[in-house]
Amino acid sequence: MMIIQASLVPSSPHGKSQGAVRITTPVGDKLTISFQRTIRVPDNGKNSNLPPSMGAFPLYSVADYKKTLPAEMALKGGVFLPMYQREAMWIRFASDDQFAINVSVGGVNAISGEPLVETSATQLRRLNLMSERKSVQDYVVTPQQLWLDGIASTAGRVRQFVAVPMGNGYTVEAQVTGEEVTGGLQFQVTLPKPHPSGALRLFVKTLTGGGGNKRLPEFELGVAAGGLIKRCIINDTYKADTWDRDSTIRFNVQILNSSVFRQVTGMEPPEIPALAATYASEGLPFFDIYNETSDIQGNFEDVKSVK
């Protein structure tokens, strides 16, 4: 029986927070997904080089805080991280093995711009892309893709993952679907064929929900689009039948407003990050790293960025 396990990787031997989510399989395949703090690049229509990592966001199991988290977050389960609205996030993938990773923000695919719940319009847009021989890839592949800095707004450029309060219509979810109910980030990790025969069983360690406290003011942040960064989505060069769609594990990452972090956890929130202007004034570097050629981009034409 095939078991795919998702577990939290401790950031320190004695700390309460975790540093990453690790996916493992019985055949030894491993994938580690971490969430890196970074500065928000200017949203001025210009392409920025890659900003640095300011350290990993700490991760906490929803199950461990279900009595103090708002009911809406507790029921969604998964993990949560605290985030300031003045900072941005990028996602790091560490693996020597093949994995296909579908990343969504508030239930909207970060690569294609399509909602997870398909509509006839989604199907029509996909058919049109195929007829024009354009890419319909809506996932990233390891070990080729080392990180994801934002939504694939245009070919060779992404808009940073930034956080805003839900309910004001600024999230990607609100602008694409007209609703703000999902929030956070959703992951679907798929393994390649072949795998040991037998039924597939998913075992998710520590990533469960339940319980919940009353809603806190602006407790949950959603993902919005920030400034532009030069970075592409690398094409999947594996054969079309490589991926085993029945061998997929899913997990949820919620974003907690740092202002209520202490109320939920009893701990102090992370230090407030530097602003981009402060970082630049100190002469600190941005990184101009070789960017692959790719035509992969999503349906984000109507998504406005948050300045």
Coordinates of C-alpha atoms in Angstrom, one line a residue:
M1 CA 0.0 0.0 0.0
M2 CA 1.5 3.3 -1.1
I3 CA 1.8 6.0 1.7
I4 CA 2.6 9.6 1.0
Q5 CA 3.4 11.4 4.2
A6 CA 3.4 15.2 4.8
S7 CA 5.1 16.3 8.1
L8 CA 6.5 19.5 9.6
V9 CA 10.3 19.8 9.8
P10 CA 11.5 21.5 13.0
S11 CA 13.3 24.8 12.6
S12 CA 15.3 24.1 15.8
P13 CA 15.5 21.2 18.2
H14 CA 13.6 22.9 21.0
G15 CA 11.5 25.5 19.2
K16 CA 7.7 25.3 18.9
S17 CA 7.7 26.5 15.3
Q18 CA 8.6 24.4 12.2
G19 CA 10.7 25.5 9.3
A20 CA 9.2 23.6 6.4
V21 CA 6.7 20.9 5.1
R22 CA 8.4 17.7 4.0
I23 CA 6.8 15.2 1.6
T24 CA 8.2 11.7 1.8
T25 CA 7.4 8.4 0.1
P26 CA 8.4 4.8 1.0
V27 CA 10.7 4.6 -2.0
G28 CA 12.8 7.4 -0.5
D29 CA 11.6 10.4 -2.6
K30 CA 11.7 13.6 -0.6
L31 CA 10.5 17.2 -1.2
T32 CA 10.9 20.0 1.3
I33 CA 8.7 23.2 0.9
S34 CA 9.6 26.3 2.9
F35 CA 8.3 29.8 2.9
Q36 CA 10.9 32.6 2.7
R37 CA 10.5 36.1 4.0
T38 CA 11.6 38.9 1.7
I39 CA 11.1 42.6 1.0
R40 CA 8.4 43.9 -1.2
V41 CA 9.9 45.2 -4.5
P42 CA 8.6 48.5 -5.9
D43 CA 5.3 48.2 -7.8
N44 CA 6.3 50.7 -10.4
G45 CA 5.8 48.7 -13.6
K46 CA 9.5 47.9 -13.8
N47 CA 11.0 44.5 -13.6
S48 CA 13.0 43.9 -10.4
N49 CA 15.8 41.4 -9.8
L50 CA 15.3 38.8 -7.2
P51 CA 15.1 40.1 -3.7
P52 CA 17.0 38.2 -0.9
S53 CA 15.7 35.7 1.6
M54 CA 15.3 37.3 5.1
G55 CA 14.9 33.9 6.7
A56 CA 12.1 31.3 6.7
F57 CA 8.6 32.0 7.9
P58 CA 7.9 29.9 11.1
L59 CA 5.2 27.3 10.5
Y60 CA 2.7 26.1 13.1
S61 CA 0.3 23.2 13.0
V62 CA -3.3 24.3 13.1
A63 CA -4.1 21.3 15.2
D64 CA -1.9 22.6 18.0
Y65 CA -3.7 25.9 18.2
K66 CA -7.3 24.9 17.4
K67 CA -8.6 26.2 20.7
T68 CA -7.3 29.7 20.2
L69 CA -7.5 30.1 16.4
P70 CA -10.8 31.4 14.9
A71 CA -13.2 28.7 13.9
E72 CA -12.8 29.4 10.2
M73 CA -9.1 28.8 10.3
A74 CA -9.3 25.8 12.6
L75 CA -11.8 24.0 10.3
K76 CA -9.6 24.5 7.3
G77 CA -6.7 22.7 9.0
G78 CA -3.1 22.5 7.7
V79 CA -0.5 24.9 8.9
F80 CA -0.3 28.6 9.5
L81 CA 2.4 31.3 9.4
P82 CA 2.5 34.9 10.7
M83 CA 3.1 37.6 8.1
Y84 CA 3.3 41.4 8.0
Q85 CA 1.6 43.3 5.2
R86 CA 4.9 45.2 4.6
E87 CA 6.8 42.0 3.6
A88 CA 6.5 39.5 0.7
M89 CA 7.0 35.8 0.4
W90 CA 8.7 33.3 -1.9
I91 CA 8.3 29.5 -1.9
R92 CA 11.4 27.3 -1.9
F93 CA 11.4 23.8 -3.3
A94 CA 14.2 21.5 -2.3
S95 CA 14.3 18.0 -3.9
D96 CA 16.5 15.8 -6.0
D97 CA 13.4 13.9 -7.1
Q98 CA 10.6 14.4 -9.5
F99 CA 7.5 16.1 -8.1
A100 CA 4.8 18.1 -9.9
I101 CA 3.5 20.9 -7.5
N102 CA 0.3 22.8 -8.1
V103 CA 0.3 26.0 -6.0
S104 CA -2.9 28.0 -5.5
V105 CA -3.6 31.3 -3.8
G106 CA -7.1 31.5 -2.3
G107 CA -8.2 28.6 -4.6
V108 CA -6.8 30.3 -7.7
N109 CA -4.0 28.5 -9.5
A110 CA -0.8 30.7 -9.2
I111 CA 0.4 29.5 -12.7
S112 CA -2.7 29.5 -14.8
G113 CA -4.9 32.1 -13.0
E114 CA -7.8 29.6 -13.2
P115 CA -10.0 28.7 -10.2
L116 CA -9.5 25.2 -8.7
V117 CA -13.2 24.6 -9.3
E118 CA -13.3 24.6 -13.1
T119 CA -16.0 26.4 -15.1
S120 CA -17.0 26.2 -18.7
A121 CA -15.0 29.4 -19.2
T122 CA -11.9 27.7 -17.8
Q123 CA -12.3 24.7 -20.2
L124 CA -12.8 27.1 -23.1
R125 CA -9.7 29.1 -22.3
R126 CA -7.7 25.9 -22.1
L127 CA -9.0 24.6 -25.4
N128 CA -8.1 28.0 -27.0
L129 CA -4.6 27.8 -25.7
M130 CA -4.2 24.2 -27.0
S131 CA -5.5 25.2 -30.4
E132 CA -2.9 28.0 -30.5
R133 CA -0.2 25.5 -29.4
K134 CA 0.5 27.5 -26.2
S135 CA 1.3 26.0 -22.9
V136 CA -1.4 24.8 -20.5
Q137 CA 1.0 23.9 -17.8
D138 CA -0.4 24.9 -14.4
Y139 CA 2.2 23.5 -12.0
V140 CA 5.9 23.6 -11.3
V141 CA 8.3 20.6 -11.5
T142 CA 11.2 19.6 -9.3
P143 CA 14.1 19.4 -9.3
Q144 CA 14.2 22.0 -12.1
Q145 CA 12.1 24.7 -10.4
L146 CA 13.9 25.8 -7.2
W147 CA 11.5 28.5 -6.1
L148 CA 8.3 30.4 -6.9
D149 CA 8.2 34.1 -6.2
G150 CA 4.7 35.0 -7.2
I151 CA 1.8 34.6 -9.6
A152 CA 2.8 34.0 -13.3
S153 CA 1.4 37.3 -14.6
T154 CA 3.3 37.4 -17.9
A155 CA 5.9 35.2 -19.6
G156 CA 9.2 35.5 -17.8
R157 CA 7.8 37.7 -15.0
V158 CA 5.8 37.1 -11.8
R159 CA 4.1 39.4 -9.3
Q160 CA 5.2 38.9 -5.8
F161 CA 3.1 37.1 -3.2
V162 CA 2.0 39.8 -0.7
A163 CA -0.5 39.6 2.1
V164 CA -3.7 41.8 2.6
P165 CA -6.7 41.5 4.9
M166 CA -9.5 39.4 3.5
G167 CA -12.8 41.1 2.8
N168 CA -11.7 44.2 1.0
G169 CA -11.5 42.8 -2.5
Y170 CA -7.8 43.1 -3.0
T171 CA -6.8 39.4 -3.0
V172 CA -6.2 37.4 -6.1
E173 CA -9.1 35.2 -5.0
A174 CA -11.5 38.1 -4.8
Q175 CA -10.5 39.6 -8.2
V176 CA -10.7 36.2 -10.0
T177 CA -13.7 34.6 -8.3
G178 CA -15.6 37.5 -6.8
E179 CA -15.4 35.8 -3.4
E180 CA -13.0 35.7 -0.4
V181 CA -13.7 32.4 1.4
T182 CA -10.6 30.2 0.9
G183 CA -7.6 32.5 1.7
G184 CA -4.0 31.3 2.1
L185 CA -2.2 28.9 -0.1
Q186 CA -3.2 25.4 -1.3
F187 CA -0.7 22.7 -2.5
Q188 CA -1.2 19.6 -4.5
V189 CA 1.9 17.5 -4.8
T190 CA 1.9 14.7 -7.4
L191 CA 4.3 11.8 -7.9
P192 CA 5.6 10.3 -11.1
K193 CA 4.8 6.8 -12.3
P194 CA 5.5 4.0 -11.6
H195 CA 4.9 3.3 -7.9
P196 CA 4.5 0.1 -5.9
S197 CA 1.3 -1.6 -6.8
G198 CA -1.7 -1.5 -4.5
A199 CA -4.2 1.0 -3.3
L200 CA -3.0 4.6 -2.5
R201 CA -3.4 5.8 1.1
L202 CA -2.7 9.3 2.1
F203 CA -1.3 9.9 5.6
V204 CA -0.9 13.5 6.7
K205 CA 1.0 13.9 10.0
T206 CA 0.1 16.9 12.2
L207 CA -1.7 18.7 9.4
T208 CA -5.3 18.4 10.7
G209 CA -7.9 20.9 11.9
G210 CA -11.0 21.1 14.1
G211 CA -12.2 23.2 17.0
G212 CA -11.8 26.9 17.0
N213 CA -12.3 30.2 18.8
K214 CA -14.5 33.1 17.7
R215 CA -13.4 35.2 14.7
L216 CA -10.7 37.8 15.4
P217 CA -10.6 41.2 13.7
E218 CA -8.6 40.9 10.4
F219 CA -7.1 37.7 11.8
E220 CA -6.6 36.0 8.4
L221 CA -4.7 37.5 5.5
G222 CA -5.2 36.6 1.8
V223 CA -2.6 36.6 -1.0
A224 CA -2.5 39.6 -3.3
A225 CA -0.3 40.5 -6.3
G226 CA 2.8 42.8 -5.6
G227 CA 5.6 44.2 -7.8
L228 CA 7.1 42.5 -10.8
I229 CA 10.1 40.2 -10.6
K230 CA 12.1 38.7 -13.5
R231 CA 11.5 35.0 -13.0
C232 CA 9.8 32.3 -15.3
I233 CA 8.0 29.1 -14.8
I234 CA 10.2 26.3 -16.1
N235 CA 8.7 24.0 -18.7
D236 CA 7.9 20.5 -17.8
T237 CA 10.1 18.4 -20.1
Y238 CA 8.9 15.1 -18.9
K239 CA 6.5 13.0 -21.0
A240 CA 2.8 13.7 -20.8
D241 CA 2.0 10.4 -19.1
T242 CA 4.8 10.8 -16.4
W243 CA 2.5 12.0 -13.6
D244 CA 0.3 9.7 -11.6
R245 CA -2.7 11.8 -10.9
D246 CA -4.0 9.3 -8.4
S247 CA -0.8 9.8 -6.3
T248 CA -1.4 13.3 -5.0
I249 CA -1.3 14.8 -1.6
R250 CA -2.9 18.1 -0.6
F251 CA -2.3 20.5 2.2
N252 CA -3.3 24.0 3.2
V253 CA -1.2 26.9 4.4
Q254 CA -3.0 29.8 6.1
I255 CA -1.7 33.3 6.8
L256 CA -2.2 34.8 10.2
N257 CA -2.0 38.6 10.7
S258 CA 1.1 39.2 12.8
S259 CA -0.9 41.7 14.9
V260 CA -3.0 38.9 16.4
F261 CA -0.2 36.3 16.5
R262 CA 0.5 36.8 20.2
Q263 CA -3.2 36.4 21.0
V264 CA -3.3 33.0 19.2
T265 CA 0.0 31.6 20.3
G266 CA 1.1 33.5 23.4
M267 CA 4.4 34.2 21.7
E268 CA 5.9 37.3 20.3
P269 CA 5.6 37.7 16.5
P270 CA 8.7 37.7 14.3
E271 CA 10.6 41.0 14.0
I272 CA 9.2 43.6 11.6
P273 CA 11.1 43.3 8.3
A274 CA 13.0 46.1 6.5
L275 CA 11.4 48.1 3.8
A276 CA 12.7 47.9 0.2
A277 CA 13.8 51.5 0.3
T278 CA 15.8 50.9 3.5
Y279 CA 17.4 47.8 2.1
A280 CA 18.4 49.6 -1.1
S281 CA 19.7 52.7 0.8
E282 CA 22.2 50.3 2.6
G283 CA 23.5 49.2 -0.8
L284 CA 22.4 45.6 -0.2
P285 CA 22.1 43.4 -3.3
F286 CA 19.3 42.1 -5.4
F287 CA 20.1 39.1 -7.5
D288 CA 20.3 39.0 -11.3
I289 CA 20.1 35.2 -11.8
Y290 CA 19.9 33.5 -15.2
N291 CA 16.2 33.2 -16.2
E292 CA 15.1 30.2 -18.3
T293 CA 13.1 31.0 -21.5
S294 CA 9.4 30.1 -21.1
D295 CA 6.1 31.1 -22.5
I296 CA 4.1 30.0 -19.4
Q297 CA 1.8 32.6 -18.0
G298 CA -1.6 32.8 -16.4
N299 CA -4.9 34.5 -17.0
F300 CA -4.2 37.4 -14.6
E301 CA -4.9 40.3 -17.0
D302 CA -7.7 41.7 -14.7
V303 CA -5.8 41.2 -11.5
K304 CA -4.6 44.5 -10.0
S305 CA -1.6 44.7 -7.9
V306 CA -1.4 46.2 -4.3
K307 CA 1.0 49.1 -4.0

